[in-house]
PDB file of C-alpha atoms and ligand atoms in Angstrom:
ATOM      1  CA  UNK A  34     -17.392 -16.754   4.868  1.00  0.00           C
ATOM      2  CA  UNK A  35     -18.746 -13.593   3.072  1.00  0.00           C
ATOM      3  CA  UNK A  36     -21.913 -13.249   5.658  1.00  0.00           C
ATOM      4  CA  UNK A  37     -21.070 -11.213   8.071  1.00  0.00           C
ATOM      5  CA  UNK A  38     -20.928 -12.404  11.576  1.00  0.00           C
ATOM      6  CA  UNK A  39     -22.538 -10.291  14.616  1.00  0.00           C
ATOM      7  CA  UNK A  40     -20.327 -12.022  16.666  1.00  0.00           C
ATOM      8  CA  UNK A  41     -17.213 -11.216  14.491  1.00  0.00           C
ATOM      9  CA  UNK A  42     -13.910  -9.688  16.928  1.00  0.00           C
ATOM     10  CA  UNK A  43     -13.863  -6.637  15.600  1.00  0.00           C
ATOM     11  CA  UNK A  44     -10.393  -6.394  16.663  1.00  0.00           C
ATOM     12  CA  UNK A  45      -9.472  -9.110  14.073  1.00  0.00           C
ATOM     13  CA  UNK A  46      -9.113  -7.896  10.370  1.00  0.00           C
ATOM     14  CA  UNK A  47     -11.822  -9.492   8.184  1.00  0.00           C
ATOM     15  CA  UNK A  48      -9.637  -8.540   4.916  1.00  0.00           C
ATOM     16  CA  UNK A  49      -5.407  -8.482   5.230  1.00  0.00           C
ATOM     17  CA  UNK A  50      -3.805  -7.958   1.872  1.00  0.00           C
ATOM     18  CA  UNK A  51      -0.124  -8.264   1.760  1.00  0.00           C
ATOM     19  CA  UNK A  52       2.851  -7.125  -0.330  1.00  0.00           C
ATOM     20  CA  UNK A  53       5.270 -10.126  -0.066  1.00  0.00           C
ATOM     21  CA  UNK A  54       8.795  -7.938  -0.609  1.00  0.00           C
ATOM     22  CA  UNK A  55      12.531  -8.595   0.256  1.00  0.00           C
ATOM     23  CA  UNK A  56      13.208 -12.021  -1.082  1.00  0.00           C
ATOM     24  CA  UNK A  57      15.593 -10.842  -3.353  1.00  0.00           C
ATOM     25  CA  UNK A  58      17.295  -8.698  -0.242  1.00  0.00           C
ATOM     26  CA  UNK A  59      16.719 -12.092   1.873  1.00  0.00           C
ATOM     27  CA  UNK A  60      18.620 -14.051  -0.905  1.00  0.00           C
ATOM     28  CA  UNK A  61      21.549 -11.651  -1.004  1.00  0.00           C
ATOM     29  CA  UNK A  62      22.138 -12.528   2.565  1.00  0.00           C
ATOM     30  CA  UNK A  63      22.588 -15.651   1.950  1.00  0.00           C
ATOM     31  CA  UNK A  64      24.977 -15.215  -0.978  1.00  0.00           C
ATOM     32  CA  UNK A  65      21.795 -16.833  -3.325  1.00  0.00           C
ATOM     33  CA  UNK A  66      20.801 -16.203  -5.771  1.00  0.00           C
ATOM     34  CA  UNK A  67      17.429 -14.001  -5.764  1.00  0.00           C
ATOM     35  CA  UNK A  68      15.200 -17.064  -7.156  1.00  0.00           C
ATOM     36  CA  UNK A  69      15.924 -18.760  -4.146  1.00  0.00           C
ATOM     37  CA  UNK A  70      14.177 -15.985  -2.210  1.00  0.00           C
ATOM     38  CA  UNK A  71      11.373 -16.271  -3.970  1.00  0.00           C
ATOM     39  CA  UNK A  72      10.960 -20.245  -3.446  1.00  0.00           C
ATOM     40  CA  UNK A  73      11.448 -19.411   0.572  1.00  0.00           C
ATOM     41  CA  UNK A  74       8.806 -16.648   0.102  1.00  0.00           C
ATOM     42  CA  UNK A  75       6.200 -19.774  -0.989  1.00  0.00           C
ATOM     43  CA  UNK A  76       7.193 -21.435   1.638  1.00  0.00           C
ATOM     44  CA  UNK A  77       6.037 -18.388   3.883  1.00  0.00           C
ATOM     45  CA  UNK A  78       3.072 -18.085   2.139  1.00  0.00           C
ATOM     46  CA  UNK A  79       1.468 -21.451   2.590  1.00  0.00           C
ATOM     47  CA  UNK A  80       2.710 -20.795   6.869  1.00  0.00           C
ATOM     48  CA  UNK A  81       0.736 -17.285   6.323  1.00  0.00           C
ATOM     49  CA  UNK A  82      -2.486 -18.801   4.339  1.00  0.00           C
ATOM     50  CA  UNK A  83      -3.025 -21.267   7.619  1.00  0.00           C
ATOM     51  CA  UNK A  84      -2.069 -19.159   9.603  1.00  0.00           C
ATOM     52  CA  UNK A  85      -4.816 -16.417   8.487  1.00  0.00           C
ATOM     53  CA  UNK A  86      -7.209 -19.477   8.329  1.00  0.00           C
ATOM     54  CA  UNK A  87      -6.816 -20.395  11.969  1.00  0.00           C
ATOM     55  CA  UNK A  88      -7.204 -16.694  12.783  1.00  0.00           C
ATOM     56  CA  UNK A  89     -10.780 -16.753  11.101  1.00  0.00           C
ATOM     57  CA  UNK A  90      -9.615 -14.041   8.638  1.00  0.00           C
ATOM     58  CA  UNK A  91     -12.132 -14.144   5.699  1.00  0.00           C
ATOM     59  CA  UNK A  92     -10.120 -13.144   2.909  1.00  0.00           C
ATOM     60  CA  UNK A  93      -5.960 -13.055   2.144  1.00  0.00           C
ATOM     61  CA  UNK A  94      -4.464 -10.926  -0.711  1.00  0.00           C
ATOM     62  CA  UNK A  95      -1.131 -11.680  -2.136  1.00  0.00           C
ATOM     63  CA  UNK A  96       0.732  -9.499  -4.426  1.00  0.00           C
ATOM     64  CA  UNK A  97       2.677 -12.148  -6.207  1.00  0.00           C
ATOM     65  CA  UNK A  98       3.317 -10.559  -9.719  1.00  0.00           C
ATOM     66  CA  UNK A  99       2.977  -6.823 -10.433  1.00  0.00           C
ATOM     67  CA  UNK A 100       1.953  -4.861 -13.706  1.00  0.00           C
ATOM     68  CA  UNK A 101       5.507  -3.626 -13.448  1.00  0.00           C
ATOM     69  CA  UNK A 102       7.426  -6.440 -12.422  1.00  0.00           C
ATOM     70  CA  UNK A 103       8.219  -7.422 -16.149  1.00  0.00           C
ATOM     71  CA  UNK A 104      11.269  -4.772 -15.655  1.00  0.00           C
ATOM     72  CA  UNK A 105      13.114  -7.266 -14.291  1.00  0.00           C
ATOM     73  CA  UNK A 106      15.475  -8.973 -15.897  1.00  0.00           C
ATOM     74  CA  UNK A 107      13.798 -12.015 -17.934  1.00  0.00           C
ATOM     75  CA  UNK A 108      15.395 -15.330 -16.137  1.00  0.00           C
ATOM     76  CA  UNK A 109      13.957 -14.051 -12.657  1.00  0.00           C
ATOM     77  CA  UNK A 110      10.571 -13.196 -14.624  1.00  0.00           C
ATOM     78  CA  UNK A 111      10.811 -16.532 -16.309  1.00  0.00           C
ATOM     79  CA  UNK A 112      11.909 -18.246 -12.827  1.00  0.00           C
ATOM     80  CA  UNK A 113       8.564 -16.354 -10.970  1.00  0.00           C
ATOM     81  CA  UNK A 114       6.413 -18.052 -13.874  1.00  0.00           C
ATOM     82  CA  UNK A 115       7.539 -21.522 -13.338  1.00  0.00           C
ATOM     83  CA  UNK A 116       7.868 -21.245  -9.370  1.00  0.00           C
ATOM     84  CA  UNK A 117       4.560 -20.242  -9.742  1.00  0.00           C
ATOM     85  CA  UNK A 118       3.083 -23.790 -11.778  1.00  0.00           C
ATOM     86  CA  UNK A 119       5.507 -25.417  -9.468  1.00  0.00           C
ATOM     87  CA  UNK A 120       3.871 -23.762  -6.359  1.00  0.00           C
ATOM     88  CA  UNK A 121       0.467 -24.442  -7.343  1.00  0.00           C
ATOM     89  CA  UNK A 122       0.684 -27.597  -8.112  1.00  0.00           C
ATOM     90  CA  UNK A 123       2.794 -28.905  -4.885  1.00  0.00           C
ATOM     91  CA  UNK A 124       0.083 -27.449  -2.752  1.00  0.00           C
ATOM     92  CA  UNK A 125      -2.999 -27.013  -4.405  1.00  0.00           C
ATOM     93  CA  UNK A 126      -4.038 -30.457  -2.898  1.00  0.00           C
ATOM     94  CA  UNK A 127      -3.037 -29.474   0.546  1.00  0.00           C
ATOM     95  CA  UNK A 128      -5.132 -25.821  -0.075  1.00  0.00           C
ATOM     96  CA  UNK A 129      -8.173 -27.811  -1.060  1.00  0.00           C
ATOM     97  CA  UNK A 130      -8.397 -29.893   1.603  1.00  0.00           C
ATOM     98  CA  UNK A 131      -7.810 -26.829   4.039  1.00  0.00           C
ATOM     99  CA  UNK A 132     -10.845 -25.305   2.122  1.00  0.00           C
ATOM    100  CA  UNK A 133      -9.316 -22.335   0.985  1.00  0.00           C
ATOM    101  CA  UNK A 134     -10.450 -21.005  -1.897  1.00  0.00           C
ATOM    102  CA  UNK A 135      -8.137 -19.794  -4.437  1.00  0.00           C
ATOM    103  CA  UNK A 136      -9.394 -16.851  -6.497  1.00  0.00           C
ATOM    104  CA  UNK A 137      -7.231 -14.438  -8.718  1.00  0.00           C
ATOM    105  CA  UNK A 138      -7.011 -11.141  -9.948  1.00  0.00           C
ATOM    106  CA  UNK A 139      -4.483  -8.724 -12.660  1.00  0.00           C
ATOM    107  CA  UNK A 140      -4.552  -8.754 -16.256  1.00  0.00           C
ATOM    108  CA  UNK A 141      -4.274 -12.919 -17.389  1.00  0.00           C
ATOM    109  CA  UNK A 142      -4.120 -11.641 -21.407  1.00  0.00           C
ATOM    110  CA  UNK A 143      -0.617 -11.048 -20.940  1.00  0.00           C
ATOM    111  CA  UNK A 144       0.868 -14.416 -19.201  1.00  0.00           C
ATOM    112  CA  UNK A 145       1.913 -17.248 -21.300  1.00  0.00           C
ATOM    113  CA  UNK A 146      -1.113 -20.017 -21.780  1.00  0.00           C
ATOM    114  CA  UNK A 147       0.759 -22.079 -19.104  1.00  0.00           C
ATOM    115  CA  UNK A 148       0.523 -19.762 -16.293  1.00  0.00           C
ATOM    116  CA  UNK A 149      -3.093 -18.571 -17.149  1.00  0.00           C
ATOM    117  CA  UNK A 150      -4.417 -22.245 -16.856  1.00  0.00           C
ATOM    118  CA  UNK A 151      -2.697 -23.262 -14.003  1.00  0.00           C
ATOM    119  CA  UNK A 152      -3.949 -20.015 -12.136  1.00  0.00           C
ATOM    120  CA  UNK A 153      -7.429 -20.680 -13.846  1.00  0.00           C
ATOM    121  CA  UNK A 154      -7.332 -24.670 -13.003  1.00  0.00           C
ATOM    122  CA  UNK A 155      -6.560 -23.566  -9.039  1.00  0.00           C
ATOM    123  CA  UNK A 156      -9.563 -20.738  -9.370  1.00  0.00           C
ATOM    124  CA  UNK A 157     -11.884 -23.660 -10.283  1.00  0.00           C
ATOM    125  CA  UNK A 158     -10.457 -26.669  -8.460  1.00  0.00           C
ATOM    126  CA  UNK A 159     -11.182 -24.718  -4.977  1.00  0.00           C
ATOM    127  CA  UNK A 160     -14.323 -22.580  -6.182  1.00  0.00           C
ATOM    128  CA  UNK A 161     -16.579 -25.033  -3.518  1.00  0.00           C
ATOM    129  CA  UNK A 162     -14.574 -23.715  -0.635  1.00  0.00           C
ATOM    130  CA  UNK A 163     -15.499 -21.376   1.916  1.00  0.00           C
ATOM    131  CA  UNK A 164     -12.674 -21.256   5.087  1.00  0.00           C
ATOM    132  CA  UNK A 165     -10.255 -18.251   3.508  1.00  0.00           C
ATOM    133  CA  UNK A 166     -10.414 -16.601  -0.099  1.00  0.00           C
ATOM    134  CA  UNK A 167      -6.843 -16.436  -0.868  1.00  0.00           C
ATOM    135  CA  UNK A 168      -6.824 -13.835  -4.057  1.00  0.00           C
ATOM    136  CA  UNK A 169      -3.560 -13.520  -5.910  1.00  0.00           C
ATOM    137  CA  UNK A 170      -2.918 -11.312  -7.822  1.00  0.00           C
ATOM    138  CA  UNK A 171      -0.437 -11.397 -10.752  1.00  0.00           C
ATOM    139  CA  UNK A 172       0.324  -9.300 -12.881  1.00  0.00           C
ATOM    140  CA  UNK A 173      -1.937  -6.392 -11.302  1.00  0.00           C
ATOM    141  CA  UNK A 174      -1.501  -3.209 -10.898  1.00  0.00           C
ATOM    142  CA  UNK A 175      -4.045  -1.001  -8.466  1.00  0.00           C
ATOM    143  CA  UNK A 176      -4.371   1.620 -12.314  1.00  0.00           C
ATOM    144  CA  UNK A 177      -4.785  -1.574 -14.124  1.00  0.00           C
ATOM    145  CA  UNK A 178      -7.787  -2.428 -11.964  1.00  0.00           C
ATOM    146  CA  UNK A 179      -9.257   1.099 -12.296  1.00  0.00           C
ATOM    147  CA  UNK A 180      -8.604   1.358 -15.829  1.00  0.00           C
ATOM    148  CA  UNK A 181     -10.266  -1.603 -16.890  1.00  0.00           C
ATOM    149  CA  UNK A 182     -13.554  -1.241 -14.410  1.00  0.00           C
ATOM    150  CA  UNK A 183     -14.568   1.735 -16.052  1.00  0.00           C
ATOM    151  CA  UNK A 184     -13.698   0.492 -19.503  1.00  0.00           C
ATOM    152  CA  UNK A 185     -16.313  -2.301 -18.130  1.00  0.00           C
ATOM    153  CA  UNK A 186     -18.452  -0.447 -17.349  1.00  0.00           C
ATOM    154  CA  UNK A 187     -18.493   1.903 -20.411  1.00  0.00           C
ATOM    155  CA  UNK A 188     -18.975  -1.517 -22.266  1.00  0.00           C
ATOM    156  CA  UNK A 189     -22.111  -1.959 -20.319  1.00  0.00           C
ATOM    157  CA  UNK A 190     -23.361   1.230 -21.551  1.00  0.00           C
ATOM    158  CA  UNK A 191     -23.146   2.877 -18.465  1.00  0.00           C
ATOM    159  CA  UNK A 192     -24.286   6.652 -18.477  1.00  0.00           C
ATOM    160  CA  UNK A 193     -22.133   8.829 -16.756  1.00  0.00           C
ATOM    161  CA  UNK A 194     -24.567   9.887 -14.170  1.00  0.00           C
ATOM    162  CA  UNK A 195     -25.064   6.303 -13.163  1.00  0.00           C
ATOM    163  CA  UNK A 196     -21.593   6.086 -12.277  1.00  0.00           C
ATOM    164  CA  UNK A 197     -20.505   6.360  -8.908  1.00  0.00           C
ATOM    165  CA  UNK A 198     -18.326   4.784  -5.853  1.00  0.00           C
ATOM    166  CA  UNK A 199     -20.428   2.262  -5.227  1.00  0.00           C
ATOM    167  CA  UNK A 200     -20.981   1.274  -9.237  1.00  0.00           C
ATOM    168  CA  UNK A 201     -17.665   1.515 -10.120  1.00  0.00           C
ATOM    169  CA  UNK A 202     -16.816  -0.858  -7.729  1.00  0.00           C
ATOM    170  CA  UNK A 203     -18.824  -3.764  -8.626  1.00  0.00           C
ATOM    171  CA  UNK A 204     -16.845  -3.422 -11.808  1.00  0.00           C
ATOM    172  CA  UNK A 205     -13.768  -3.736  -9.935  1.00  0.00           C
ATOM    173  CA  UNK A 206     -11.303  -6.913  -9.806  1.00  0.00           C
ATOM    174  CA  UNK A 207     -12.258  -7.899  -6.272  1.00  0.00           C
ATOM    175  CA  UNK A 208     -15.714  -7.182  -5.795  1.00  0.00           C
ATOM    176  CA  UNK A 209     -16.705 -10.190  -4.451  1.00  0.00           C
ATOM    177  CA  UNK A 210     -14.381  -8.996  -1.321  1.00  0.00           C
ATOM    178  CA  UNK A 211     -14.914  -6.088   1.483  1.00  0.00           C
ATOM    179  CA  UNK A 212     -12.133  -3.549   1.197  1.00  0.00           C
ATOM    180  CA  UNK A 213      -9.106  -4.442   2.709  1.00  0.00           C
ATOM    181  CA  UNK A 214      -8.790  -3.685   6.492  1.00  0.00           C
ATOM    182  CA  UNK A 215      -5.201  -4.392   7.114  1.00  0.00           C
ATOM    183  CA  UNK A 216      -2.799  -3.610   4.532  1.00  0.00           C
ATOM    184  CA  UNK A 217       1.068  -5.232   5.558  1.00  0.00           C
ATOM    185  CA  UNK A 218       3.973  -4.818   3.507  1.00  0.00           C
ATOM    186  CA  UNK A 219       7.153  -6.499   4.213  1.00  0.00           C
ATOM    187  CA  UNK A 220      10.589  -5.999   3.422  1.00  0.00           C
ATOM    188  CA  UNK A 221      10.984  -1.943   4.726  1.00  0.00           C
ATOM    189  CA  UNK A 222      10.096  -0.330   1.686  1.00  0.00           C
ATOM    190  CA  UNK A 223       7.098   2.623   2.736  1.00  0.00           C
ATOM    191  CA  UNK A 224       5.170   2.687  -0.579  1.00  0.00           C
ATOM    192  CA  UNK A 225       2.275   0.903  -2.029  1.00  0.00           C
ATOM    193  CA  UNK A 226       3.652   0.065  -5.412  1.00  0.00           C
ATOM    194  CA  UNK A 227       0.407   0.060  -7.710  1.00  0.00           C
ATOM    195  CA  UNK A 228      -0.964  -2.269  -5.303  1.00  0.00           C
ATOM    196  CA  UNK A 229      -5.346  -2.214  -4.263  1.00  0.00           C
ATOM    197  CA  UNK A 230      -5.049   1.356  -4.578  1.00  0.00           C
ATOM    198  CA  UNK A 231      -8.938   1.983  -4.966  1.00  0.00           C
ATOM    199  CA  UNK A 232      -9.489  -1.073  -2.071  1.00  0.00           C
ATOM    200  CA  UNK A 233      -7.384   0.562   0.124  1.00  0.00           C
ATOM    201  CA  UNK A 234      -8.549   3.953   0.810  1.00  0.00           C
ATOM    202  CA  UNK A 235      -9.360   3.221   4.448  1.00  0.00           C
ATOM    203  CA  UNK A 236      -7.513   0.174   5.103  1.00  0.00           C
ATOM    204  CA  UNK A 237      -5.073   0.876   7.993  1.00  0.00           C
ATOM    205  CA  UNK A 238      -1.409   0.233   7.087  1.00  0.00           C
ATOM    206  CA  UNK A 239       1.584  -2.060   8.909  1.00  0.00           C
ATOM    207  CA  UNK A 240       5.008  -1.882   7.322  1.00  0.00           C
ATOM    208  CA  UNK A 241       7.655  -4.050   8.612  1.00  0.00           C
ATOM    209  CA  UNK A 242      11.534  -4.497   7.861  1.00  0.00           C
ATOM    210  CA  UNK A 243      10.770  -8.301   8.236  1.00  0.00           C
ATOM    211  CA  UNK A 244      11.597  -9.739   4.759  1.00  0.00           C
ATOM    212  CA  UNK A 245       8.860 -11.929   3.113  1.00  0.00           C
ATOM    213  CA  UNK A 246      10.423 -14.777   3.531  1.00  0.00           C
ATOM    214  CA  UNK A 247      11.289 -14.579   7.468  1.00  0.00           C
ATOM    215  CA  UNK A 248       7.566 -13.428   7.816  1.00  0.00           C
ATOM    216  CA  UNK A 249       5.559 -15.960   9.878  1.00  0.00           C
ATOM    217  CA  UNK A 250       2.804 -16.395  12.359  1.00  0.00           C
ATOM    218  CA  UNK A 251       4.625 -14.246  15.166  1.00  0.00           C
ATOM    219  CA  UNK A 252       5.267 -11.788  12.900  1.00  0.00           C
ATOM    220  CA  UNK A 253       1.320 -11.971  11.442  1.00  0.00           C
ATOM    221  CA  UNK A 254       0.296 -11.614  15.172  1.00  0.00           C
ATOM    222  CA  UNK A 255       2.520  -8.789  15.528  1.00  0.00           C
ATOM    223  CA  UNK A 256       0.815  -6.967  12.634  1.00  0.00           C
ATOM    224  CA  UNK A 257      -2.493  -8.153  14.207  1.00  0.00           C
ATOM    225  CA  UNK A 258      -1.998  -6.908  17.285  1.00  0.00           C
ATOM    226  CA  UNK A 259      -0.989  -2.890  15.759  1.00  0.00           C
ATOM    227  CA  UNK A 260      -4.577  -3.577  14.412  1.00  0.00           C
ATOM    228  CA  UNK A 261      -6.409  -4.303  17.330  1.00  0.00           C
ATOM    229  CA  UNK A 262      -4.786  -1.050  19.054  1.00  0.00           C
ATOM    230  CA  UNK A 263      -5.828   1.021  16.076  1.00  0.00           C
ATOM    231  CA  UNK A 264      -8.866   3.341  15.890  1.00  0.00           C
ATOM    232  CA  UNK A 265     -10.417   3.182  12.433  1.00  0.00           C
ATOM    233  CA  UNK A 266     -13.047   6.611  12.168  1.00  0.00           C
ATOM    234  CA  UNK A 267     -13.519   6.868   8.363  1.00  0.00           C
ATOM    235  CA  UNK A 268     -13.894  10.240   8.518  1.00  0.00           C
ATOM    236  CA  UNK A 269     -15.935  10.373  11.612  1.00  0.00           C
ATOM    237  CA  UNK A 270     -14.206  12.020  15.182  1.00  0.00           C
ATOM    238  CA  UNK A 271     -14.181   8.253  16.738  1.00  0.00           C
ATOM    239  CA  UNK A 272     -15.258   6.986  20.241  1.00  0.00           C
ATOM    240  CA  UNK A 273     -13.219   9.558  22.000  1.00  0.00           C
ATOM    241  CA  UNK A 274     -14.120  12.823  19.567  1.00  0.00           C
ATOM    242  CA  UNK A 275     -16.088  14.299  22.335  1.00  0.00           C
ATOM    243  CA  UNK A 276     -14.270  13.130  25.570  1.00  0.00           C
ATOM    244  CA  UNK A 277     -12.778  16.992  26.089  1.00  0.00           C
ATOM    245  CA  UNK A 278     -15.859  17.175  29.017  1.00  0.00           C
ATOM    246  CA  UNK A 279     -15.936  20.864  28.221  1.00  0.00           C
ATOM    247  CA  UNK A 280     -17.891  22.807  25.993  1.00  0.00           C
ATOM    248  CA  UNK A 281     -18.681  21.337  22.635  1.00  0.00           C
ATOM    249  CA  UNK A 282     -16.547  22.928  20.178  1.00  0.00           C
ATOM    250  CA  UNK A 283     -18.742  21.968  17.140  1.00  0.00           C
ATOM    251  CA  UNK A 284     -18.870  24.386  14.273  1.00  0.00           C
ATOM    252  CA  UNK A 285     -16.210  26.977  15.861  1.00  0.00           C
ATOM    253  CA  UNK A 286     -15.199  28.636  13.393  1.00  0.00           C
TER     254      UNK A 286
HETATM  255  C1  LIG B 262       9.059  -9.501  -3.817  1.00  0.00           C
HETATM  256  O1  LIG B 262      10.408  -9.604  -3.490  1.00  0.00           O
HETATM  257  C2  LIG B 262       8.661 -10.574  -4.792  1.00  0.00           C
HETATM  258  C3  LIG B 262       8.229 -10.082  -6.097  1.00  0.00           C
HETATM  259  C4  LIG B 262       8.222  -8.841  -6.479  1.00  0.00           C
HETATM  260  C5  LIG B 262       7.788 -11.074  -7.038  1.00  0.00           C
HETATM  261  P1  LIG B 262      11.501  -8.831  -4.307  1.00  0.00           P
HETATM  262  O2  LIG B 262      11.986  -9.696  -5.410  1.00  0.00           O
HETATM  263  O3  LIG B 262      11.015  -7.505  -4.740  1.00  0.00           O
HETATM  264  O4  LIG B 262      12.626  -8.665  -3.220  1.00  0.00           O
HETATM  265  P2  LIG B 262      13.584  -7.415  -2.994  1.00  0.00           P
HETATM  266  O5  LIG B 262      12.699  -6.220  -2.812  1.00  0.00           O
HETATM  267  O6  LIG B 262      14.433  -7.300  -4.207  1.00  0.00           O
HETATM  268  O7  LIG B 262      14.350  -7.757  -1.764  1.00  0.00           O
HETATM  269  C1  LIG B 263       5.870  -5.071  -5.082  1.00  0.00           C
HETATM  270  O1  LIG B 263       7.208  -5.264  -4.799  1.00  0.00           O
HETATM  271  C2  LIG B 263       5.353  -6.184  -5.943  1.00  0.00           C
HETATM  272  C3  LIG B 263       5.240  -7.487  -5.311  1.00  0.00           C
HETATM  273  C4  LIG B 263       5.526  -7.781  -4.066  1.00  0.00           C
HETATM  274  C5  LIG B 263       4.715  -8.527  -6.160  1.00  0.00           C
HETATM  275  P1  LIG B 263       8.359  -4.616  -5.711  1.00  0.00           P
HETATM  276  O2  LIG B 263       9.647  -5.060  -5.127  1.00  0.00           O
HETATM  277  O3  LIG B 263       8.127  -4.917  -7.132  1.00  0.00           O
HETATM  278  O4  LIG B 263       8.109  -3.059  -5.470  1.00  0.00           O
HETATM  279  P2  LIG B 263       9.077  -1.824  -5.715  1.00  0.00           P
HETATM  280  O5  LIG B 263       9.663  -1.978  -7.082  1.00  0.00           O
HETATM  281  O6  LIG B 263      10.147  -1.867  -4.659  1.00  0.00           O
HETATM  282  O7  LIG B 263       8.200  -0.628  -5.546  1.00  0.00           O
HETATM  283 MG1  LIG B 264      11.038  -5.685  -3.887  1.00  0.00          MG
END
């Protein structure tokens, strides 16, 4: 799982991290109301979580509950709480046995007892796997996550000279994880929304108008494939930098 593989495709993601949006949009069309949207969007979830397992993706991140999400008005945050419980426990079984492993990440001080242990039961119930790491995260927020790394590492006495990328990282909520290399959001909106902001400097983005829960394996191989065609350089000029064939322009000024 988290060794890295010589023989890895390097055309296939080894991180996607997805904003699940539109069920409330995909409700409306169906004259529902929006809590039904979100009990469709499970139901694309678990078809995305094999999916992503068959593919020999290493990790999946879910944005399930944002920092900001408590907005909204409290029977649909009270509804996402229980479908939550509800969720895990109709298909923690099925996740186990698929040996995914089921890790979160967001702020869990804030969530009723309830939620915290059934989030916490799932972390431990599937620690032993190894297939996918499917991290949710609920109630998270990509500030959140920065925030609280450094105030973890100021707790651990850090100096501020020690501090840099790489340190500040291993304070952060999913350092057991690469960064994200394929970053899908769902549902036509063009924004991040507070989501793996410090993850996802380089991770290359796919929006689609397909709402969450129409999204399935066609439309996972669709993202996929806008991957594969992409040329990640970090920075660098990339394979074909220097294909002009005439004089090198380095350092013109
Ligand atoms: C995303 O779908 C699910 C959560 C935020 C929990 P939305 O509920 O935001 O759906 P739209 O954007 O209103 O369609
Ligand atoms: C982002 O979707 C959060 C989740 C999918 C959990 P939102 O629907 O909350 O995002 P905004 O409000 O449109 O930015
Ligand atoms: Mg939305």
């Amino acid at each position: 799982m988290a060794v890295t593989d010589p023989s890895r495709d390097p055309g296939v993601p080894r991180h996607v991290a997805i904003v699940m949006d539109g069920n409330g949009r995909w409700a409306r069309k169906r004259l529902m109301p929006r809590g039904m949207g979100h009990k469709a969007g499970v139901d694309a979830l678990v078809r995305v979580v094999q999916a992503c397992a068959d593919r020999h993706i290493d990790y999946l991140t879910v944005f399930a509950f944002s920092s900001e999400n408590w907005k909204r008005p409290e029977e649909e945050v009270s509804g996402l709480m229980s479908l939550l419980i509800v969720a895990l426990s109709k298909h923690l079984t099925k996740l186990r046995s698929d040996g995914v492993r089921i890790r979160v990440v967001g702020d869990l001080s804030t969530v009723s007892d309830k939620v915290r242990e059934a989030l916490l039961d799932a972390q431990t119930k599937t620690a032993h796997n190894d297939r996918l790491v499917l991290t949710v995260a609920f109630n998270y927020g990509g500030r959140w996550d920065i925030v609280q790394a450094a105030q973890r590492a100021l707790a651990a006495n850090l100096k501020p000279e020690m501090l840099d990328e790489a340190t500040l990282s291993r304070f952060m909520a999913m350092s057991y994880a690469p960064d994200p290399d394929l970053f899908i959001r769902t549902g036509g909106e063009v924004r991040l929304s507070n989501f793996l902001l410090w993850q996802s400097a380089y991770a290359e983005l796919v929006f689609t108008d397909c709402l969450w829960p129409d999204f399935d394996e066609r439309e996972l191989d669709k993202a996929l494939a806008d991957y594969a065609q992409r040329e990640r350089r970090f920075g660098d000029v990339g394979a074909s930098g220097d294909e002009s064939g005439g004089p090198s322009d380095a350092g013109v000024a």
